[in-house]
XYZ file of C-alpha atoms in Angstrom:
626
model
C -64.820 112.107 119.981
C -62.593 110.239 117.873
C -59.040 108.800 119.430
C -56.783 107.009 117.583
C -55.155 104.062 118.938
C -51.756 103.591 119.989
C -49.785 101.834 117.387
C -48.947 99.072 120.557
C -52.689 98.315 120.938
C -53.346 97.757 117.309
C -54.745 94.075 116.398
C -52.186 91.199 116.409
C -52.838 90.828 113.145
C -52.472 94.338 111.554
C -49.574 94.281 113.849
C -47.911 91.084 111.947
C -49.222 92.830 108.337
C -47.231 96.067 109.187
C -43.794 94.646 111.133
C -44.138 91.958 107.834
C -43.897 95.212 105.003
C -41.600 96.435 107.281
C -39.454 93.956 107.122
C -39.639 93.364 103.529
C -39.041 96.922 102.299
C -35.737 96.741 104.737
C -34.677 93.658 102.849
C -35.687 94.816 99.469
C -33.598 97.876 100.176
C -30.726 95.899 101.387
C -30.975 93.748 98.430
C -30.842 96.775 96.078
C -28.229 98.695 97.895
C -25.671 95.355 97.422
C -26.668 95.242 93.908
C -25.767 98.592 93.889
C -22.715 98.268 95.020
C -21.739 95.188 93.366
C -22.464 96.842 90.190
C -19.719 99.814 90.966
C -16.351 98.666 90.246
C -13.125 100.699 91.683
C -11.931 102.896 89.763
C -8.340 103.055 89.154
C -8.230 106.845 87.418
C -9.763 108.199 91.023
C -5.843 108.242 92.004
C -4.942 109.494 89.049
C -3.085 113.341 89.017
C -3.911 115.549 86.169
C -1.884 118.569 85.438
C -3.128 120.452 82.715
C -0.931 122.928 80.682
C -3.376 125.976 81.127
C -3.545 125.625 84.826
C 0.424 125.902 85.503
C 2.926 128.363 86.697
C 5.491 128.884 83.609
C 9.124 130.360 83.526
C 10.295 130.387 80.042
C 10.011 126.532 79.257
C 9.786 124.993 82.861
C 6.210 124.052 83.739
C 5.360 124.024 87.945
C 2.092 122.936 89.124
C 1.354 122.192 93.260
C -0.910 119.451 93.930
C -1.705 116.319 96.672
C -1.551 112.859 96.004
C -4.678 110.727 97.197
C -2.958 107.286 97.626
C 0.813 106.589 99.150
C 2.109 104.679 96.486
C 4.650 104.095 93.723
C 3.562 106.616 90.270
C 4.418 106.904 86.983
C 4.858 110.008 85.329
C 3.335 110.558 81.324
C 3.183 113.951 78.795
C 0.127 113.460 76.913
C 0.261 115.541 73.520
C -1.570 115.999 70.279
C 1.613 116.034 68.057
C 4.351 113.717 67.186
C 7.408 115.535 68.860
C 9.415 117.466 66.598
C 13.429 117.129 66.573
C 15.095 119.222 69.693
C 11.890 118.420 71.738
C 12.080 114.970 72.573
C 13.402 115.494 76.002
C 12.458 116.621 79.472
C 13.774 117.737 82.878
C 11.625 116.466 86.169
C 12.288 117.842 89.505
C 9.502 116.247 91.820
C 10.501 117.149 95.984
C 14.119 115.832 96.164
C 13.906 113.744 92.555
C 15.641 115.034 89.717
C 16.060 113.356 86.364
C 16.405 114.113 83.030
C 15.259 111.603 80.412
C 14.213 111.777 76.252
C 10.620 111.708 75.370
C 9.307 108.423 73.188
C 5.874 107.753 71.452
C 4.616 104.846 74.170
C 1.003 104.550 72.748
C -1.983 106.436 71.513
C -4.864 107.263 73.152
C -8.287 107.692 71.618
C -6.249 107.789 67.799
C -4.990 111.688 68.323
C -3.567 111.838 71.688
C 0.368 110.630 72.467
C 1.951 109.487 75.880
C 5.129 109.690 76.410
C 6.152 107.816 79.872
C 9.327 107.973 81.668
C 10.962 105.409 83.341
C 11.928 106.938 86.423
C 8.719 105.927 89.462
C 8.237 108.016 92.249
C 7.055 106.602 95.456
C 5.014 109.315 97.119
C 4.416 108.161 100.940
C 2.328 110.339 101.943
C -0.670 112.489 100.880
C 1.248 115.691 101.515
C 1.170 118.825 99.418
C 3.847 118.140 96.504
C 5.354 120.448 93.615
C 6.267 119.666 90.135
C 8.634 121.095 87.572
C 9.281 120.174 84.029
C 11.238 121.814 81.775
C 10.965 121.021 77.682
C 10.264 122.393 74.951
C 7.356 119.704 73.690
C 4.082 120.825 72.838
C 2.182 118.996 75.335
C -1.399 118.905 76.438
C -1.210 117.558 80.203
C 0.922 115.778 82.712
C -0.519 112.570 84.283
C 0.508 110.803 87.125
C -0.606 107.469 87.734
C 0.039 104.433 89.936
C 2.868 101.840 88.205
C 0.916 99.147 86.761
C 2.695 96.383 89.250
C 1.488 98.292 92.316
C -2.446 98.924 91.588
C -4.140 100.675 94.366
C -7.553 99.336 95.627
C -10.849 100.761 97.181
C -10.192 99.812 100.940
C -13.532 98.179 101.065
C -11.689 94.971 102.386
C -8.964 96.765 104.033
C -10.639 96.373 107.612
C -12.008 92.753 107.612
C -8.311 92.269 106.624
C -6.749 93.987 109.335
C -8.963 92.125 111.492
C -7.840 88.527 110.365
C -4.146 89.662 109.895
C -4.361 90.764 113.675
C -5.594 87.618 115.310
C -3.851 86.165 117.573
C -3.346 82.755 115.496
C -1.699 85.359 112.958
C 0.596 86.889 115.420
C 2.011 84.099 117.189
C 2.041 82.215 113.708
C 4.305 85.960 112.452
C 6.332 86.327 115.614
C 7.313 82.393 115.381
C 8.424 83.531 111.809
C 10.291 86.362 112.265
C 12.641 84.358 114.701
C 13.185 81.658 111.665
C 15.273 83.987 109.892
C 16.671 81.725 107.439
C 14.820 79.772 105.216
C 15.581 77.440 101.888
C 13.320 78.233 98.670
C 13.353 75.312 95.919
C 12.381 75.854 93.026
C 11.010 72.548 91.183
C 9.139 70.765 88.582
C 8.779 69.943 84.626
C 11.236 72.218 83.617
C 13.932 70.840 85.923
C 14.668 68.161 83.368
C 15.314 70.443 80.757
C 17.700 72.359 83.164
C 17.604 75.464 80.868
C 17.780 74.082 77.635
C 14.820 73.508 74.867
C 15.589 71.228 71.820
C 19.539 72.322 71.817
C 18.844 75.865 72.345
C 19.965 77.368 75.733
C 17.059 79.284 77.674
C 19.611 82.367 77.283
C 19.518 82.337 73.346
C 15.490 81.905 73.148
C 14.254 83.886 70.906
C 11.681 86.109 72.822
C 11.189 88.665 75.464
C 10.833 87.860 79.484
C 13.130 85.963 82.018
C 15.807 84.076 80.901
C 15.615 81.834 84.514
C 15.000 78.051 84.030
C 11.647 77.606 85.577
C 10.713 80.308 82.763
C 10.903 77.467 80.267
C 7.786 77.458 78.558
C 6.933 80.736 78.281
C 10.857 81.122 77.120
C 10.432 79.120 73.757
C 6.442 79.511 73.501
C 5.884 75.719 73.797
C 2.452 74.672 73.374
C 1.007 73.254 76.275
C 0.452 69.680 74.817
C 3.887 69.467 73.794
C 5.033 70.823 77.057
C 2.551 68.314 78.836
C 5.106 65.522 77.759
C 7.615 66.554 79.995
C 5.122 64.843 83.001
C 5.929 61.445 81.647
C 9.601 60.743 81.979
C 9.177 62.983 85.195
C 10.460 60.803 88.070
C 12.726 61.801 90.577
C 14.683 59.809 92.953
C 12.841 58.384 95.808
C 14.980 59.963 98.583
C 14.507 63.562 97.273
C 12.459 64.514 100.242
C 14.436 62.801 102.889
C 18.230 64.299 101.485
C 16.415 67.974 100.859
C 15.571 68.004 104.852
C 18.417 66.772 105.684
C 20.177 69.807 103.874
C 17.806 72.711 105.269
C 18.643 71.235 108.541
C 22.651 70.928 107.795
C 22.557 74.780 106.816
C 20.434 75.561 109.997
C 17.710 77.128 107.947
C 14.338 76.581 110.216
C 11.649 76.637 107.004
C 11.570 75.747 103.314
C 8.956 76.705 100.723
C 8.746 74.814 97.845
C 6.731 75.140 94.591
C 3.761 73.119 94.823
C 2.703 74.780 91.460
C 4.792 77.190 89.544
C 3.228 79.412 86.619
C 3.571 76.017 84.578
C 0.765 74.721 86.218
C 1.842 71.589 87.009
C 0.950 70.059 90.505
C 3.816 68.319 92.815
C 1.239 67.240 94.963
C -2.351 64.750 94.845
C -4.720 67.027 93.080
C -8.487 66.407 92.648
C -9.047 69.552 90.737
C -6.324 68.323 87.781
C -5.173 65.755 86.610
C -1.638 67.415 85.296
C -0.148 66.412 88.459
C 2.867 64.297 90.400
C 0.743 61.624 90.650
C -1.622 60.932 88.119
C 0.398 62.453 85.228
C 4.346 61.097 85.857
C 5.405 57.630 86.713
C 6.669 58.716 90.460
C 3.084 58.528 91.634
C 3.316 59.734 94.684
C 2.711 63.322 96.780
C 6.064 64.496 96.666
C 5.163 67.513 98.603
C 3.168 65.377 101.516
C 6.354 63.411 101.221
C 8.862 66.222 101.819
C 6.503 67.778 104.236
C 6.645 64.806 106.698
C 10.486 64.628 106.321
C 10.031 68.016 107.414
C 8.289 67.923 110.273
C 10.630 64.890 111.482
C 13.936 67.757 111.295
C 11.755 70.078 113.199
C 11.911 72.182 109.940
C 8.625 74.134 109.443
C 6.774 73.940 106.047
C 5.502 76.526 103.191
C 4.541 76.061 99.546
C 5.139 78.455 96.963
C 1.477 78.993 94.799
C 1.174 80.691 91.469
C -2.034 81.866 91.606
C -2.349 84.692 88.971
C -0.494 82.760 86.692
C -1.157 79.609 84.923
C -0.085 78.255 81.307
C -1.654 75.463 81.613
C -5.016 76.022 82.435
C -5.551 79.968 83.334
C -6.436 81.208 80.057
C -4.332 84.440 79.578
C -4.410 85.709 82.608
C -7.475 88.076 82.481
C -4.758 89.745 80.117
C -7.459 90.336 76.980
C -9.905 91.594 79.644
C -7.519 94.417 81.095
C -5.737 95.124 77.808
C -8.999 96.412 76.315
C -9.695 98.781 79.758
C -6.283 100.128 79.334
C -5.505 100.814 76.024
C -8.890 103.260 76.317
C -6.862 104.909 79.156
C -3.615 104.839 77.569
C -2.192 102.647 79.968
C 0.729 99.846 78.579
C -0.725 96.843 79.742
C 2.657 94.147 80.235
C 2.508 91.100 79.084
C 5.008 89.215 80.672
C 4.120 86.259 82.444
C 0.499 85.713 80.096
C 0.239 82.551 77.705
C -0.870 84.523 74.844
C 0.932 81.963 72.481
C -1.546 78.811 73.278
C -4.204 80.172 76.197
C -6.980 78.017 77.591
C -10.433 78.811 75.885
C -12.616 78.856 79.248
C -12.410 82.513 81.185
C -9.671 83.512 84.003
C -12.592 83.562 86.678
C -13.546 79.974 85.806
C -9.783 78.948 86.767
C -10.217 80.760 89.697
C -13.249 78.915 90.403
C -12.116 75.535 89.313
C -8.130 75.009 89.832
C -6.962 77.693 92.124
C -8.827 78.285 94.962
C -9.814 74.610 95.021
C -6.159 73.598 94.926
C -5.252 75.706 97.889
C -8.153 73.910 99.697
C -6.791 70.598 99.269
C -3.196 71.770 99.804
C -4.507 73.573 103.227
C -6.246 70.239 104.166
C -3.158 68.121 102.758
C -0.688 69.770 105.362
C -2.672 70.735 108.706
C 0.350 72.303 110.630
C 1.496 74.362 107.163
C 3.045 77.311 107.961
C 2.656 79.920 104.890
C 1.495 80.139 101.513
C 3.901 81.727 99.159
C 1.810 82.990 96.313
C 3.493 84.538 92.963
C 2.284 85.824 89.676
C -0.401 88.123 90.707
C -0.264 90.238 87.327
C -4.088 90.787 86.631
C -5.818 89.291 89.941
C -8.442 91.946 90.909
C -8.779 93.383 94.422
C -11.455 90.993 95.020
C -9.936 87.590 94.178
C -6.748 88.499 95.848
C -8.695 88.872 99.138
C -10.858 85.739 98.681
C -7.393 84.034 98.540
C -6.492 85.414 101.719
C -9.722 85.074 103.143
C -9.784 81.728 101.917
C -6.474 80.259 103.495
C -7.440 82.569 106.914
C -11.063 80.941 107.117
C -9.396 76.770 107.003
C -6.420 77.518 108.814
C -5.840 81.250 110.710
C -2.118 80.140 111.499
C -0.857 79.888 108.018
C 0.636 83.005 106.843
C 0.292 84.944 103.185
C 2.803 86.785 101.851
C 2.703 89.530 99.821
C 1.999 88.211 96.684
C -1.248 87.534 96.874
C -2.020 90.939 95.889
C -3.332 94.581 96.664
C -1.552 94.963 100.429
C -3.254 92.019 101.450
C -0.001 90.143 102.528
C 1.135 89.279 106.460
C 4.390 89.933 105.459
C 6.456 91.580 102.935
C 8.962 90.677 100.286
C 11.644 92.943 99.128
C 11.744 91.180 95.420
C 13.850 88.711 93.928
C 17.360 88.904 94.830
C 16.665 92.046 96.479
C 17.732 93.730 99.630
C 16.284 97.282 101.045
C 18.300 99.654 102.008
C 19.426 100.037 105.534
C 17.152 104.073 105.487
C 14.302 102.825 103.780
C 11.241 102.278 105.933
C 8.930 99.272 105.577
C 5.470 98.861 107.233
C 5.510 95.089 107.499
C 8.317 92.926 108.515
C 9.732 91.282 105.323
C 11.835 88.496 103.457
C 14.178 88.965 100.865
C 14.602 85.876 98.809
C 17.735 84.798 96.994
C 19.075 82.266 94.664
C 22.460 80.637 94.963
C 23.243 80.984 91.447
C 21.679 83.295 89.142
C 19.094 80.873 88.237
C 15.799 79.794 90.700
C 15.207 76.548 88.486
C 17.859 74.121 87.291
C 20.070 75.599 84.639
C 22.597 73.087 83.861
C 25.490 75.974 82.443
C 24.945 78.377 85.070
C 27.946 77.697 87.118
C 27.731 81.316 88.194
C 27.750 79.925 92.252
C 27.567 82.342 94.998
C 30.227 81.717 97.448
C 29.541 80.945 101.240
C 31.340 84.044 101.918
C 29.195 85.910 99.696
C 25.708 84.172 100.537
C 26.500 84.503 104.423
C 27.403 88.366 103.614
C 23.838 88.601 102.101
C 21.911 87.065 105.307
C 24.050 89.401 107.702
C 23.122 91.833 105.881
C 19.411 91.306 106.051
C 19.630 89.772 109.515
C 21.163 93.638 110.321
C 18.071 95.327 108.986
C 15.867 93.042 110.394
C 14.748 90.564 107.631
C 14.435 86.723 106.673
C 16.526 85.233 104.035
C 14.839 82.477 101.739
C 17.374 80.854 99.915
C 17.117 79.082 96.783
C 18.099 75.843 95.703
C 17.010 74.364 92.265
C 17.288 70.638 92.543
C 17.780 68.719 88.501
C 15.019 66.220 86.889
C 15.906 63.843 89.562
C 15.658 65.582 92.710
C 19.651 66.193 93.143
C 20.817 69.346 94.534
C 24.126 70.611 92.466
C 26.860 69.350 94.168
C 28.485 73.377 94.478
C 25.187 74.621 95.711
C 25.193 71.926 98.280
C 28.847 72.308 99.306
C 28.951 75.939 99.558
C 25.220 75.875 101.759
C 27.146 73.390 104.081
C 29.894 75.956 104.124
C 27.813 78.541 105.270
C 25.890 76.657 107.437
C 29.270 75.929 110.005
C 28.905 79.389 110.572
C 25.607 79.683 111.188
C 25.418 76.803 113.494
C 28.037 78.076 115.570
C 26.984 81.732 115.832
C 23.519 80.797 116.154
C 22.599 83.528 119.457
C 23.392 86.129 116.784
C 21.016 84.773 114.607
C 17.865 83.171 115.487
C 15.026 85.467 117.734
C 17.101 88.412 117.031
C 15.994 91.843 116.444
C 17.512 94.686 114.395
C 19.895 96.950 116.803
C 19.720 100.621 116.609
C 21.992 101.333 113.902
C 22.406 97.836 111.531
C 26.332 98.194 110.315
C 29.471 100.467 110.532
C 32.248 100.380 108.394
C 31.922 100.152 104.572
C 28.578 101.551 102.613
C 26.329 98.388 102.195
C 26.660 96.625 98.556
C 22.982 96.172 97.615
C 21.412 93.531 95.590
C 18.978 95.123 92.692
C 17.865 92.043 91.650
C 18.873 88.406 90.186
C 19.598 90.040 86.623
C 21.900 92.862 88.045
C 24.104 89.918 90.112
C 24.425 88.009 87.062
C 26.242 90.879 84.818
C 27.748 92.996 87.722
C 29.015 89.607 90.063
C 30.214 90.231 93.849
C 33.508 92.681 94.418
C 33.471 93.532 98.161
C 36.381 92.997 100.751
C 35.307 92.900 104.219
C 38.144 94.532 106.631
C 38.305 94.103 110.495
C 36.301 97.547 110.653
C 32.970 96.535 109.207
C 30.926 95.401 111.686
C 26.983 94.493 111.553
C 24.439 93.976 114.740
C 21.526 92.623 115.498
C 20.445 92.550 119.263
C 18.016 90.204 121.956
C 17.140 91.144 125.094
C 20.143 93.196 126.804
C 22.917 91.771 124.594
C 23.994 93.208 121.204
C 25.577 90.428 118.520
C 28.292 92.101 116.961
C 29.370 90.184 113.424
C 32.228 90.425 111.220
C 33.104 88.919 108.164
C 36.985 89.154 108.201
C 39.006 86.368 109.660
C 41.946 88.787 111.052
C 43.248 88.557 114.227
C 44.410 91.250 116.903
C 42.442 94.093 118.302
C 39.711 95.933 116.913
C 37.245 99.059 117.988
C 33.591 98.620 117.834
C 32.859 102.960 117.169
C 28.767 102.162 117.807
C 29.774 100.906 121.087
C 31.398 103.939 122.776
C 30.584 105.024 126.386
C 27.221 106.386 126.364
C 25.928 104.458 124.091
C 25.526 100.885 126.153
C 26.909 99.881 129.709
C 28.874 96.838 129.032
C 29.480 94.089 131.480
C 30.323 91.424 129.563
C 31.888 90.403 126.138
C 32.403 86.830 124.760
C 33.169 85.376 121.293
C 30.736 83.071 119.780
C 31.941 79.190 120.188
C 34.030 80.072 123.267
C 33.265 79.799 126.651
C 36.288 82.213 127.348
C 35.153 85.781 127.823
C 36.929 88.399 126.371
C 39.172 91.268 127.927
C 37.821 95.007 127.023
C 37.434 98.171 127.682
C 34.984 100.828 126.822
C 35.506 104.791 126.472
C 34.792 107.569 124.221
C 36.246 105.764 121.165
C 34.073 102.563 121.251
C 34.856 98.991 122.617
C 38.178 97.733 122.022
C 39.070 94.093 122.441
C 41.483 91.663 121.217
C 40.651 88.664 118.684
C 42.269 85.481 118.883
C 42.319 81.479 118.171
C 40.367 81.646 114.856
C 39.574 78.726 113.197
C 41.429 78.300 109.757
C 39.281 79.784 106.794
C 37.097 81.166 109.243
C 34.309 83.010 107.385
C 34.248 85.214 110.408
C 33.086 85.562 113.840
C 30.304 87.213 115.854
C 30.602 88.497 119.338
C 28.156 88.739 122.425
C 27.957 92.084 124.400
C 25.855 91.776 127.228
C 24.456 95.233 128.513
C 23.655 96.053 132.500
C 20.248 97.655 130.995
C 18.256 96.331 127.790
């Protein structure tokens, strides 16, 4: 009788044979499955909504169509159409949940020779991926709606969402977040080649250039299109004064702002600090020769003031090619996508590819910087434009893997970001909802760079209204100064910091550690900010009266803050019985503690013995519970 043997008492050998092919098909499989997947690129159009016109519910000439979005995100909406559109049909009506616009219809671009978009301006941020309903009413011969992600907010695959979440919720990360979020003030600078320009190109004022994009200082070469070895002179005669670093510390410190960022490479590509991966920096290409930013770094550290750098990492005019903008270009125009240019050399680009920058300048630089500056603090990055999903985690990865307690903002790209920025010169609004705590950062004029004719200065009263403001919601403010060619702060800038920095110093329990109260303001609506364009050509128009009030809180005590300097009594409405216990109240800077009473109405008490000028005050309620 024949038995076969047990696989266990097979000989050693044809045991070693077998577990060997084993082995190897495993691998072989692995090996095919990550070339596999390698080989599959995300796919933006998988978040794409198409509506076509013979699936729709029509009512004379209003088109509705139900349908889910896939991705919470920000979308675009486009009429795609065979025709040119005829006279009388170049406008349309949306209504998309509680949006409702109305806006006339424009030839965008072509797609595949026959087929016209027509985009509208107006974005819709969807936040969830509930059922929604769309109307459109016009009488255009069109094929199909589409709705599509804006370009600036691309959506990626999630593949790197998790090992993300994973570094971002360390405990390196966390402490290194929570020690942020009680900085709340910090000073931005803005710095380099184009400071000794100060907005101004052979006569001509940055203002009066004669091509598209920013009109801010730092913009300066991508302003006038100058090629990059003409622009390269600007490194010679670059040399500041020697006590830049010390007098810019000394200033942060004055204001009582607890960080400062500065750009250690702006989209110029020029280096402040020692680089081994280029030799277009502070000290092999100007006659300073010295690390500027190790140099402003230790002055840091010996003001207790914690230290970031600003990185442009998706742009570079210098040596980053165009971007990836050629590359991305081609992919859209298939789609019918408008692919922006702003930010891209495509006047004078390097010849070698965007990935070889990557490979060679960027994410070596952030090595050395990282290894430079061992108790950095975060890594401002800027400029992301065409950096893929991929590259913008590397970058986090990268900084994450050399040193977990440095945080990344959001910048870097595709979510991956510890924190969030609102946008330049930008301030939420007091309803809207953000998922990550978040910075707005501000200039002082209307310029982040030197421009020597923008006298346009924010005053302290304004500036401090703007960080109690976002101190209210719960927010950082980065403030910018742009120091000249020689390292000297404008003597208005400085002043009116200093200004706002008395306050500050004095009020500082309502400040620093705090926490957004249960309601941020009463009184007046809030002014926003929509951006460093909108401040120039609108200004600031607000007076604050002795009924505007704005809180933030810290353990059981609520900081209440005004901005007028009028005496007598006032009525806080947010702090009526049932809405706190009081036991105490006491006015900033005084050891005196006030006289009150609480009822149905609010708190009343009774202001006196204001300084002169005062910009305001802040008070301290202390609550029997938390």
């Amino acid at each position: 009788m024949n038995v076969t043997k047990p696989f266990f008492k097979m000989n050693p050998a044809r045991y070693i044979v077998v577990f060997t092919v084993l082995l190897v098909s495993i691998s072989c499989k692995k090996k095919i499955n990550t070339i596999t997947l390698n080989k599959v690129e995300f796919d933006q159009t998988n978040n794409w909504i198409l509506l076509e016109r013979t699936d729709v519910k029509k009512e004379n000439n209003t088109f509705s169509w139900n349908f889910k979005v896939k991705q919470p995100a920000e979308y675009v909406i486009q009429i795609v159409s065979n025709d040119e559109l005829s006279e009388g049909e170049n406008y349309a009506k949306v209504k998309i949940g509680a949006h409702e616009f109305k806006e006339s219809l424009s030839k965008n671009y072509v797609i595949n020779a026959t087929k016209i978009v027509s985009e509208f301006k107006n974005r819709i941020q969807f936040k969830n991926t509930e059922k929604q309903r769309i109307s459109i009413t016009t009488d255009a011969n069109f094929n199909k709606l589409r709705i599509i992600p804006h370009y600036k907010k691309p959506i990626g695959s999630g593949n790197y969402h998790q090992e993300w979440l994973t570094m971002h919720q360390s405990n390196e990360k966390q402490e290194a977040l929570k020690r942020f979020k009680e900085a709340k003030l910090g000073m931005f600078i803005h710095w380099g080649l184009y400071s000794q320009a100060g907005g101004i190109w052979k006569g001509t004022k940055i203002n009066n250039s004669p091509y598209p994009g920013p009109k801010v200082a730092e913009w300066l070469m991508y302003a006038f299109k100058i090629p990059r070895e003409e622009y390269k002179k600007l490194a010679k005669t670059f040399n500041p004064d020697k006590s830049f670093a010390k007098n810019i510390a000394k200033l942060a410190k004055d204001v009582g702002m607890k960080y400062i960022v500065i750009t250690s490479k702006h989209h110029d590509g020029f280096s402040l600090f020692n680089s081994k991966s280029s030799a277009y920096n502070m000290v092999d290409a100007t006659p300073y020769n010295a690390d500027i930013i190790k140099e402003l770094y230790d002055a840091c550290l010996k003001e207790g003031i914690d230290f970031g750098v600003y990185y442009s990492h998706g742009n570079d005019w210098m040596d980053g090619t165009d971007g990836n903008y050629a590359n991305v270009k081609k992919v859209n125009d298939s789609l019918g996508i408008y692919t922006h240019p702003t930010g891209k050399n495509l006047w004078n680009p390097t010849k070698n590819t965007h990935k070889e920058y990557l490979q060679n300048k960027a994410y070596p630089q952030i090595k050395e910087l990282l290894t430079l500056l061992p108790e950095l603090r975060l890594i401002w990055f800027d400029g992301t434009g065409f950096v893929t999903e991929k590259q913008a985690f590397n970058f986090y990865k990268l900084v994450y893997d050399i040193n977990p307690k440095v945080l990344v903002n959001r910048r870097v790209g595709y979510s991956f970001g510890d924190y969030l920025d609102a946008g330049d010169n930008k301030i939420p609004s007091a309803s809207e909802k953000l998922e990550k705590y978040w910075e707005t950062c501000g200039t002082t004029n209307n310029s982040w760079g030197y421009k020597s004719y923008d006298k346009d200065w924010k005053s302290p009263k304004e500036l401090l209204y703007y960080f109690v403001d976002i101190l209210s919601k719960g927010g950082n403010y980065l403030l910018n100064i742009g120091p000249d060619g020689k390292g000297n702060v404008p003597e208005t800038s400085a002043k009116n910091l200093r200004e706002m920095g008395k306050w500050i110093h004095q009020n500082a329990d309502a400040i620093y550690g705090t926490s957004r109260w249960k309601i941020p303001n009463e009184g007046q609506e809030e002014t926003l900010l929509e951006g460093t364009g909108h401040r120039a050509v609108k200004g600031f128009k607000r007076n604050f009266t002795s009924k505007d009030f704005w809180f933030t809180s810290k353990d059981n005590k609520v900081y209440v803050i005004s901005l007028s300097n009028t005496e007598g009594d006032i009525l806080i409405k947010s702090l009526r019985k049932g809405e706190g216990s009081v036991e105490q109240v006491k006015l900033l800077g005084s050891d005196k503690p006030l006289v009150w009473d609480q009822n149905k109405n609010g708190l009343k008490t009774t202001i006196t013995s204001l300084p002169i000028n005062s910009l305001g005050y802040a008070l301290e309620i202390t609550l029997k519970n938390k």
